[in-house]
Amino acid sequence: MIELIKGFKDILPEGISLWQRIETEAKTIFDDFGYREIRLPILEKAELFARSIGDTTDIVEKEMYSFEDGKRGLVTLRPEATASVVRSYIQQRMYAADPIQKLFTIGPMFRKERPQKGRYRQFYQIDAEVFGIASPYMDAQMIFMLMTLFSRLKVAGLSVLLNSLGCPACRPAFKEALLSMIEAKKEALCENCSRRLLKNPLRVLDCKVPTCREAVKEAPAITDYLCKGCDDHFSAVKEMLSGLGVGYEIDKGLVRGLDYYTRTIFEIQTSALGAQNAVAGGGRYDGLVELLGGPSQPAIGFAIGFDRLCDIMAQYEKPSQKPLQVFFITEGAEAGKQGANWVSRLNQAGVTAEMDYGERSVKSLMKRADKLDAAFVVIADGEGLEKGQVILRNMKTKEQSSISTTGITEQLQSIIVNQRS
Ligand SMILES: [Zn+2]
Ligand SMILES: [Zn+2]
């Protein structure tokens, strides 16, 4: 047997209704908030991610699936969606038609992370990006929209973590303060952090290694270093969130692991799986469009961890499937042929119907109908068919009656409709 690759998973039919329900709910909300769907390739040039996510991040340093593709050079299975959406916004000149674009996309991402429970190397994200709006009200509205989605999906124990990463004008002063504070504790840092320290000291705030966490405990808060513009922006985000009734917590340790963020960053956590887990995260990236060769346009976006959301909802949402309305039990070749015809006609009319396709006893087929939870069973045998009759059994009331084979599919349809109402 050839097994799937470790860190990957199958999404089986039994679980798919949950995925579809989340997608439907997300699409409804995106529609209402004015976002349009975009579908992009899974494979992009490696350079796109190195330049956008940052080449001193964990993702680019060690987690990307990249390979040489002849003349095209190094290509990568996308580790996240934002870079591709920005690439498309620039390349397709969306900004020329209208700089304001609100887009969403849903699909798989790939990262070579160490496989562990709830973490996959092919994982799914719901991703949304807004271009052309610098206003802090968009930041707050985006968080509000996310919270609305999670509340419709009944996700419990939600909290919003908020921070600002400032801008190129004010971040250097913070970096310096952070650096001089950490340098004293340089010995305690992990290998990754010491290597990246000079180039990107903010990475240390993001590191999960306990000694690094300890070393940055007394780190200064970036919010104390914000310039007037960034400070006003952050205040407006907080004010609007309060106005919308969204509670939040300022987390000075939140940096979100990617280089492109500016100003507002946020993470939505839930305690629904026991420990605190992030279920969505995002932030503003006002410099990225220009950095990737486009016009100077502000932008903000987020990603929802689809897999984790499914794990959470699986705790209280039952998988659902359209119930089976009719099961046909046929005896003899002629009845089998008729049955197959009727099942096909009923399926075409939107009625779920199944039949036996083999030689089995009526008794064992009744058991199968029970197992499939059929609402009705039709028993057709050669003798009955000669008289133009079949037996209809209501599986709930156990009532049986004879019905004519003339117009049988129409009769069954109306019986099923009447039974529903
Ligand atoms: Zn600033
Ligand atoms: Zn570290």
PDB file of C-alpha atoms in Angstrom, residues 88-298:
ATOM      1  CA  SER A  88      -1.865  39.700  -9.251  1.00  0.00           C
ATOM      2  CA  TYR A  89      -3.065  43.169  -8.160  1.00  0.00           C
ATOM      3  CA  ILE A  90       0.104  44.596  -9.711  1.00  0.00           C
ATOM      4  CA  GLN A  91       0.469  42.362 -12.754  1.00  0.00           C
ATOM      5  CA  GLN A  92      -3.209  42.546 -13.816  1.00  0.00           C
ATOM      6  CA  ARG A  93      -3.142  46.323 -13.217  1.00  0.00           C
ATOM      7  CA  MET A  94      -6.216  46.119 -10.984  1.00  0.00           C
ATOM      8  CA  TYR A  95      -5.098  49.376  -9.397  1.00  0.00           C
ATOM      9  CA  ALA A  96      -5.515  51.153 -12.746  1.00  0.00           C
ATOM     10  CA  ALA A  97      -9.189  50.167 -12.961  1.00  0.00           C
ATOM     11  CA  ASP A  98      -9.742  51.056  -9.305  1.00  0.00           C
ATOM     12  CA  PRO A  99      -7.052  51.273  -6.625  1.00  0.00           C
ATOM     13  CA  ILE A 100      -9.602  50.053  -4.092  1.00  0.00           C
ATOM     14  CA  GLN A 101      -9.941  46.287  -4.406  1.00  0.00           C
ATOM     15  CA  LYS A 102     -11.413  43.971  -1.808  1.00  0.00           C
ATOM     16  CA  LEU A 103     -10.484  40.379  -2.584  1.00  0.00           C
ATOM     17  CA  PHE A 104     -10.695  36.973  -0.973  1.00  0.00           C
ATOM     18  CA  THR A 105      -9.371  33.555  -1.847  1.00  0.00           C
ATOM     19  CA  ILE A 106      -9.685  30.077  -0.331  1.00  0.00           C
ATOM     20  CA  GLY A 107      -7.235  27.249  -0.897  1.00  0.00           C
ATOM     21  CA  PRO A 108      -4.255  25.163   0.153  1.00  0.00           C
ATOM     22  CA  MET A 109      -0.869  26.527   1.280  1.00  0.00           C
ATOM     23  CA  PHE A 110       2.334  24.543   1.818  1.00  0.00           C
ATOM     24  CA  ARG A 111       4.985  24.709   4.514  1.00  0.00           C
ATOM     25  CA  LYS A 112       7.560  22.148   5.526  1.00  0.00           C
ATOM     26  CA  GLU A 113       6.772  22.401   9.216  1.00  0.00           C
ATOM     27  CA  ARG A 114       7.484  19.623  11.648  1.00  0.00           C
ATOM     28  CA  PRO A 115       4.336  17.490  11.461  1.00  0.00           C
ATOM     29  CA  GLN A 116       2.375  17.564  14.707  1.00  0.00           C
ATOM     30  CA  LYS A 117      -1.207  17.330  15.809  1.00  0.00           C
ATOM     31  CA  GLY A 118      -3.346  19.918  14.065  1.00  0.00           C
ATOM     32  CA  ARG A 119      -0.484  21.142  11.855  1.00  0.00           C
ATOM     33  CA  TYR A 120      -0.217  20.061   8.267  1.00  0.00           C
ATOM     34  CA  ARG A 121       2.278  20.623   5.478  1.00  0.00           C
ATOM     35  CA  GLN A 122      -0.617  21.222   3.147  1.00  0.00           C
ATOM     36  CA  PHE A 123      -3.009  23.400   5.093  1.00  0.00           C
ATOM     37  CA  TYR A 124      -5.954  25.507   4.037  1.00  0.00           C
ATOM     38  CA  GLN A 125      -6.579  29.195   4.461  1.00  0.00           C
ATOM     39  CA  ILE A 126      -9.366  31.639   3.891  1.00  0.00           C
ATOM     40  CA  ASP A 127      -7.593  34.791   2.922  1.00  0.00           C
ATOM     41  CA  ALA A 128      -8.825  38.357   2.396  1.00  0.00           C
ATOM     42  CA  GLU A 129      -6.969  41.473   1.237  1.00  0.00           C
ATOM     43  CA  VAL A 130      -8.047  45.085   0.836  1.00  0.00           C
ATOM     44  CA  PHE A 131      -6.009  47.441  -1.343  1.00  0.00           C
ATOM     45  CA  GLY A 132      -6.107  51.206  -1.651  1.00  0.00           C
ATOM     46  CA  ILE A 133      -7.536  52.082   1.777  1.00  0.00           C
ATOM     47  CA  ALA A 134      -5.220  53.551   4.411  1.00  0.00           C
ATOM     48  CA  SER A 135      -7.976  54.428   6.858  1.00  0.00           C
ATOM     49  CA  PRO A 136      -7.852  52.808  10.310  1.00  0.00           C
ATOM     50  CA  TYR A 137     -11.578  52.199   9.968  1.00  0.00           C
ATOM     51  CA  MET A 138     -10.821  49.444   7.462  1.00  0.00           C
ATOM     52  CA  ASP A 139      -8.552  47.742  10.026  1.00  0.00           C
ATOM     53  CA  ALA A 140     -11.330  47.761  12.607  1.00  0.00           C
ATOM     54  CA  GLN A 141     -13.992  46.721  10.111  1.00  0.00           C
ATOM     55  CA  MET A 142     -11.908  43.760   9.034  1.00  0.00           C
ATOM     56  CA  ILE A 143     -11.566  42.524  12.606  1.00  0.00           C
ATOM     57  CA  PHE A 144     -15.288  43.111  13.133  1.00  0.00           C
ATOM     58  CA  MET A 145     -16.061  41.087   9.996  1.00  0.00           C
ATOM     59  CA  LEU A 146     -13.903  38.204  11.253  1.00  0.00           C
ATOM     60  CA  MET A 147     -15.575  38.231  14.648  1.00  0.00           C
ATOM     61  CA  THR A 148     -18.970  38.203  12.929  1.00  0.00           C
ATOM     62  CA  LEU A 149     -17.959  35.140  10.926  1.00  0.00           C
ATOM     63  CA  PHE A 150     -16.667  33.295  13.998  1.00  0.00           C
ATOM     64  CA  SER A 151     -19.768  34.095  15.976  1.00  0.00           C
ATOM     65  CA  ARG A 152     -21.972  32.789  13.157  1.00  0.00           C
ATOM     66  CA  LEU A 153     -19.894  29.613  13.205  1.00  0.00           C
ATOM     67  CA  LYS A 154     -20.401  29.515  16.996  1.00  0.00           C
ATOM     68  CA  VAL A 155     -16.673  29.505  17.829  1.00  0.00           C
ATOM     69  CA  ALA A 156     -16.385  29.968  21.598  1.00  0.00           C
ATOM     70  CA  GLY A 157     -13.789  31.645  23.802  1.00  0.00           C
ATOM     71  CA  LEU A 158     -12.656  34.257  21.284  1.00  0.00           C
ATOM     72  CA  SER A 159     -10.204  37.043  22.022  1.00  0.00           C
ATOM     73  CA  VAL A 160      -8.601  39.686  19.819  1.00  0.00           C
ATOM     74  CA  LEU A 161      -4.918  40.492  20.254  1.00  0.00           C
ATOM     75  CA  LEU A 162      -3.793  43.786  18.829  1.00  0.00           C
ATOM     76  CA  ASN A 163      -0.494  45.550  18.263  1.00  0.00           C
ATOM     77  CA  SER A 164       1.018  48.158  15.994  1.00  0.00           C
ATOM     78  CA  LEU A 165       4.329  47.650  14.231  1.00  0.00           C
ATOM     79  CA  GLY A 166       4.686  51.322  13.344  1.00  0.00           C
ATOM     80  CA  CYS A 167       6.070  52.496  10.033  1.00  0.00           C
ATOM     81  CA  PRO A 168       9.485  52.979   8.435  1.00  0.00           C
ATOM     82  CA  ALA A 169       9.644  56.392  10.164  1.00  0.00           C
ATOM     83  CA  CYS A 170       9.195  55.173  13.723  1.00  0.00           C
ATOM     84  CA  ARG A 171      10.175  51.510  13.738  1.00  0.00           C
ATOM     85  CA  PRO A 172      13.970  52.056  13.573  1.00  0.00           C
ATOM     86  CA  ALA A 173      13.974  53.802  16.961  1.00  0.00           C
ATOM     87  CA  PHE A 174      12.140  50.859  18.474  1.00  0.00           C
ATOM     88  CA  LYS A 175      14.464  48.362  16.809  1.00  0.00           C
ATOM     89  CA  GLU A 176      17.400  50.176  18.316  1.00  0.00           C
ATOM     90  CA  ALA A 177      15.908  50.207  21.799  1.00  0.00           C
ATOM     91  CA  LEU A 178      15.021  46.539  21.486  1.00  0.00           C
ATOM     92  CA  LEU A 179      18.457  45.664  20.204  1.00  0.00           C
ATOM     93  CA  SER A 180      20.315  47.410  23.006  1.00  0.00           C
ATOM     94  CA  MET A 181      18.093  45.690  25.544  1.00  0.00           C
ATOM     95  CA  ILE A 182      18.554  42.225  24.005  1.00  0.00           C
ATOM     96  CA  GLU A 183      22.284  42.546  23.414  1.00  0.00           C
ATOM     97  CA  ALA A 184      22.794  42.324  27.153  1.00  0.00           C
ATOM     98  CA  LYS A 185      21.065  38.949  27.081  1.00  0.00           C
ATOM     99  CA  LYS A 186      22.611  37.732  23.864  1.00  0.00           C
ATOM    100  CA  GLU A 187      23.946  34.555  25.482  1.00  0.00           C
ATOM    101  CA  ALA A 188      20.421  33.333  26.217  1.00  0.00           C
ATOM    102  CA  LEU A 189      19.193  33.528  22.616  1.00  0.00           C
ATOM    103  CA  CYS A 190      18.685  30.496  20.417  1.00  0.00           C
ATOM    104  CA  GLU A 191      20.870  29.975  17.363  1.00  0.00           C
ATOM    105  CA  ASN A 192      18.267  31.377  14.942  1.00  0.00           C
ATOM    106  CA  CYS A 193      17.712  34.524  16.958  1.00  0.00           C
ATOM    107  CA  SER A 194      21.395  35.319  17.479  1.00  0.00           C
ATOM    108  CA  ARG A 195      22.044  34.868  13.778  1.00  0.00           C
ATOM    109  CA  ARG A 196      19.195  37.169  12.781  1.00  0.00           C
ATOM    110  CA  LEU A 197      19.579  39.611  15.636  1.00  0.00           C
ATOM    111  CA  LEU A 198      21.271  42.473  13.794  1.00  0.00           C
ATOM    112  CA  LYS A 199      19.281  42.151  10.614  1.00  0.00           C
ATOM    113  CA  ASN A 200      15.929  41.616  12.238  1.00  0.00           C
ATOM    114  CA  PRO A 201      15.728  41.966  16.029  1.00  0.00           C
ATOM    115  CA  LEU A 202      11.898  41.856  15.937  1.00  0.00           C
ATOM    116  CA  ARG A 203      12.141  38.145  15.145  1.00  0.00           C
ATOM    117  CA  VAL A 204      13.198  37.491  18.741  1.00  0.00           C
ATOM    118  CA  LEU A 205       9.809  38.749  19.970  1.00  0.00           C
ATOM    119  CA  ASP A 206       8.231  36.035  17.851  1.00  0.00           C
ATOM    120  CA  CYS A 207      10.497  33.159  18.893  1.00  0.00           C
ATOM    121  CA  LYS A 208       8.884  30.267  20.760  1.00  0.00           C
ATOM    122  CA  VAL A 209      12.134  29.012  22.386  1.00  0.00           C
ATOM    123  CA  PRO A 210      11.699  29.439  26.180  1.00  0.00           C
ATOM    124  CA  THR A 211      15.086  31.125  26.773  1.00  0.00           C
ATOM    125  CA  CYS A 212      14.260  33.665  24.047  1.00  0.00           C
ATOM    126  CA  ARG A 213      10.819  34.270  25.553  1.00  0.00           C
ATOM    127  CA  GLU A 214      12.478  34.903  28.903  1.00  0.00           C
ATOM    128  CA  ALA A 215      15.062  37.231  27.330  1.00  0.00           C
ATOM    129  CA  VAL A 216      12.400  39.507  25.842  1.00  0.00           C
ATOM    130  CA  LYS A 217      10.130  39.575  28.874  1.00  0.00           C
ATOM    131  CA  GLU A 218      11.183  43.114  29.700  1.00  0.00           C
ATOM    132  CA  ALA A 219      11.395  44.252  26.113  1.00  0.00           C
ATOM    133  CA  PRO A 220      10.085  47.750  25.421  1.00  0.00           C
ATOM    134  CA  ALA A 221       6.638  48.080  23.823  1.00  0.00           C
ATOM    135  CA  ILE A 222       6.657  49.279  20.246  1.00  0.00           C
ATOM    136  CA  THR A 223       3.495  51.255  20.944  1.00  0.00           C
ATOM    137  CA  ASP A 224       5.641  53.588  23.092  1.00  0.00           C
ATOM    138  CA  TYR A 225       7.730  54.441  20.026  1.00  0.00           C
ATOM    139  CA  LEU A 226       5.005  55.154  17.474  1.00  0.00           C
ATOM    140  CA  CYS A 227       5.158  58.399  15.506  1.00  0.00           C
ATOM    141  CA  LYS A 228       2.142  60.728  15.620  1.00  0.00           C
ATOM    142  CA  GLY A 229       0.653  59.266  12.433  1.00  0.00           C
ATOM    143  CA  CYS A 230       0.950  55.650  13.626  1.00  0.00           C
ATOM    144  CA  ASP A 231      -0.266  56.542  17.109  1.00  0.00           C
ATOM    145  CA  ASP A 232      -3.367  58.319  15.776  1.00  0.00           C
ATOM    146  CA  HIS A 233      -4.022  55.412  13.436  1.00  0.00           C
ATOM    147  CA  PHE A 234      -3.804  52.879  16.253  1.00  0.00           C
ATOM    148  CA  SER A 235      -6.074  54.982  18.491  1.00  0.00           C
ATOM    149  CA  ALA A 236      -8.701  55.187  15.764  1.00  0.00           C
ATOM    150  CA  VAL A 237      -8.639  51.400  15.282  1.00  0.00           C
ATOM    151  CA  LYS A 238      -9.140  50.832  18.999  1.00  0.00           C
ATOM    152  CA  GLU A 239     -11.868  53.445  19.228  1.00  0.00           C
ATOM    153  CA  MET A 240     -13.847  51.978  16.359  1.00  0.00           C
ATOM    154  CA  LEU A 241     -13.502  48.440  17.730  1.00  0.00           C
ATOM    155  CA  SER A 242     -14.911  49.622  21.052  1.00  0.00           C
ATOM    156  CA  GLY A 243     -17.711  51.389  19.197  1.00  0.00           C
ATOM    157  CA  LEU A 244     -18.566  48.099  17.468  1.00  0.00           C
ATOM    158  CA  GLY A 245     -18.507  46.256  20.774  1.00  0.00           C
ATOM    159  CA  VAL A 246     -15.386  44.213  19.923  1.00  0.00           C
ATOM    160  CA  GLY A 247     -13.177  43.644  22.973  1.00  0.00           C
ATOM    161  CA  TYR A 248      -9.402  43.444  22.439  1.00  0.00           C
ATOM    162  CA  GLU A 249      -6.134  43.124  24.273  1.00  0.00           C
ATOM    163  CA  ILE A 250      -2.914  44.942  23.381  1.00  0.00           C
ATOM    164  CA  ASP A 251      -0.105  42.394  23.053  1.00  0.00           C
ATOM    165  CA  LYS A 252       3.324  43.994  22.758  1.00  0.00           C
ATOM    166  CA  GLY A 253       4.828  40.613  21.867  1.00  0.00           C
ATOM    167  CA  LEU A 254       2.681  40.201  18.779  1.00  0.00           C
ATOM    168  CA  VAL A 255       4.796  40.619  15.622  1.00  0.00           C
ATOM    169  CA  ARG A 256       3.339  37.905  13.373  1.00  0.00           C
ATOM    170  CA  GLY A 257       6.465  36.460  11.806  1.00  0.00           C
ATOM    171  CA  LEU A 258       6.414  38.230   8.445  1.00  0.00           C
ATOM    172  CA  ASP A 259       8.451  41.248   7.444  1.00  0.00           C
ATOM    173  CA  TYR A 260       5.870  43.073   5.391  1.00  0.00           C
ATOM    174  CA  TYR A 261       3.555  44.259   8.148  1.00  0.00           C
ATOM    175  CA  THR A 262       3.193  47.915   9.102  1.00  0.00           C
ATOM    176  CA  ARG A 263       0.967  49.559  11.715  1.00  0.00           C
ATOM    177  CA  THR A 264      -1.981  47.399  12.846  1.00  0.00           C
ATOM    178  CA  ILE A 265      -1.457  43.686  13.295  1.00  0.00           C
ATOM    179  CA  PHE A 266      -3.927  41.361  14.955  1.00  0.00           C
ATOM    180  CA  GLU A 267      -4.551  37.800  15.900  1.00  0.00           C
ATOM    181  CA  ILE A 268      -7.825  36.165  16.837  1.00  0.00           C
ATOM    182  CA  GLN A 269      -7.475  33.413  19.374  1.00  0.00           C
ATOM    183  CA  THR A 270      -9.861  30.863  20.752  1.00  0.00           C
ATOM    184  CA  SER A 271      -9.802  28.632  23.798  1.00  0.00           C
ATOM    185  CA  ALA A 272     -12.231  26.214  22.122  1.00  0.00           C
ATOM    186  CA  LEU A 273      -9.558  23.496  21.808  1.00  0.00           C
ATOM    187  CA  GLY A 274      -8.326  23.835  25.374  1.00  0.00           C
ATOM    188  CA  ALA A 275      -5.167  25.913  25.044  1.00  0.00           C
ATOM    189  CA  GLN A 276      -5.137  29.339  23.411  1.00  0.00           C
ATOM    190  CA  ASN A 277      -4.902  28.876  19.659  1.00  0.00           C
ATOM    191  CA  ALA A 278      -4.787  31.424  16.886  1.00  0.00           C
ATOM    192  CA  VAL A 279      -7.598  30.889  14.408  1.00  0.00           C
ATOM    193  CA  ALA A 280      -6.938  33.978  12.286  1.00  0.00           C
ATOM    194  CA  GLY A 281      -4.314  36.646  11.973  1.00  0.00           C
ATOM    195  CA  GLY A 282      -3.409  39.529   9.794  1.00  0.00           C
ATOM    196  CA  GLY A 283      -2.325  43.094   9.529  1.00  0.00           C
ATOM    197  CA  ARG A 284      -1.584  46.114   7.461  1.00  0.00           C
ATOM    198  CA  TYR A 285       1.198  46.065   4.866  1.00  0.00           C
ATOM    199  CA  ASP A 286       1.272  49.549   3.400  1.00  0.00           C
ATOM    200  CA  GLY A 287       4.696  49.179   1.753  1.00  0.00           C
ATOM    201  CA  LEU A 288       4.382  45.788   0.077  1.00  0.00           C
ATOM    202  CA  VAL A 289       2.656  46.717  -3.188  1.00  0.00           C
ATOM    203  CA  GLU A 290       5.406  49.217  -3.944  1.00  0.00           C
ATOM    204  CA  LEU A 291       8.132  46.846  -2.748  1.00  0.00           C
ATOM    205  CA  LEU A 292       6.937  44.269  -5.286  1.00  0.00           C
ATOM    206  CA  GLY A 293       7.058  46.776  -8.125  1.00  0.00           C
ATOM    207  CA  GLY A 294       3.552  48.243  -8.028  1.00  0.00           C
ATOM    208  CA  PRO A 295       2.315  51.749  -7.296  1.00  0.00           C
ATOM    209  CA  SER A 296       2.375  53.015  -3.731  1.00  0.00           C
ATOM    210  CA  GLN A 297      -0.921  51.691  -2.361  1.00  0.00           C
ATOM    211  CA  PRO A 298      -1.819  50.859   1.220  1.00  0.00           C
TER     212      PRO A 298
END
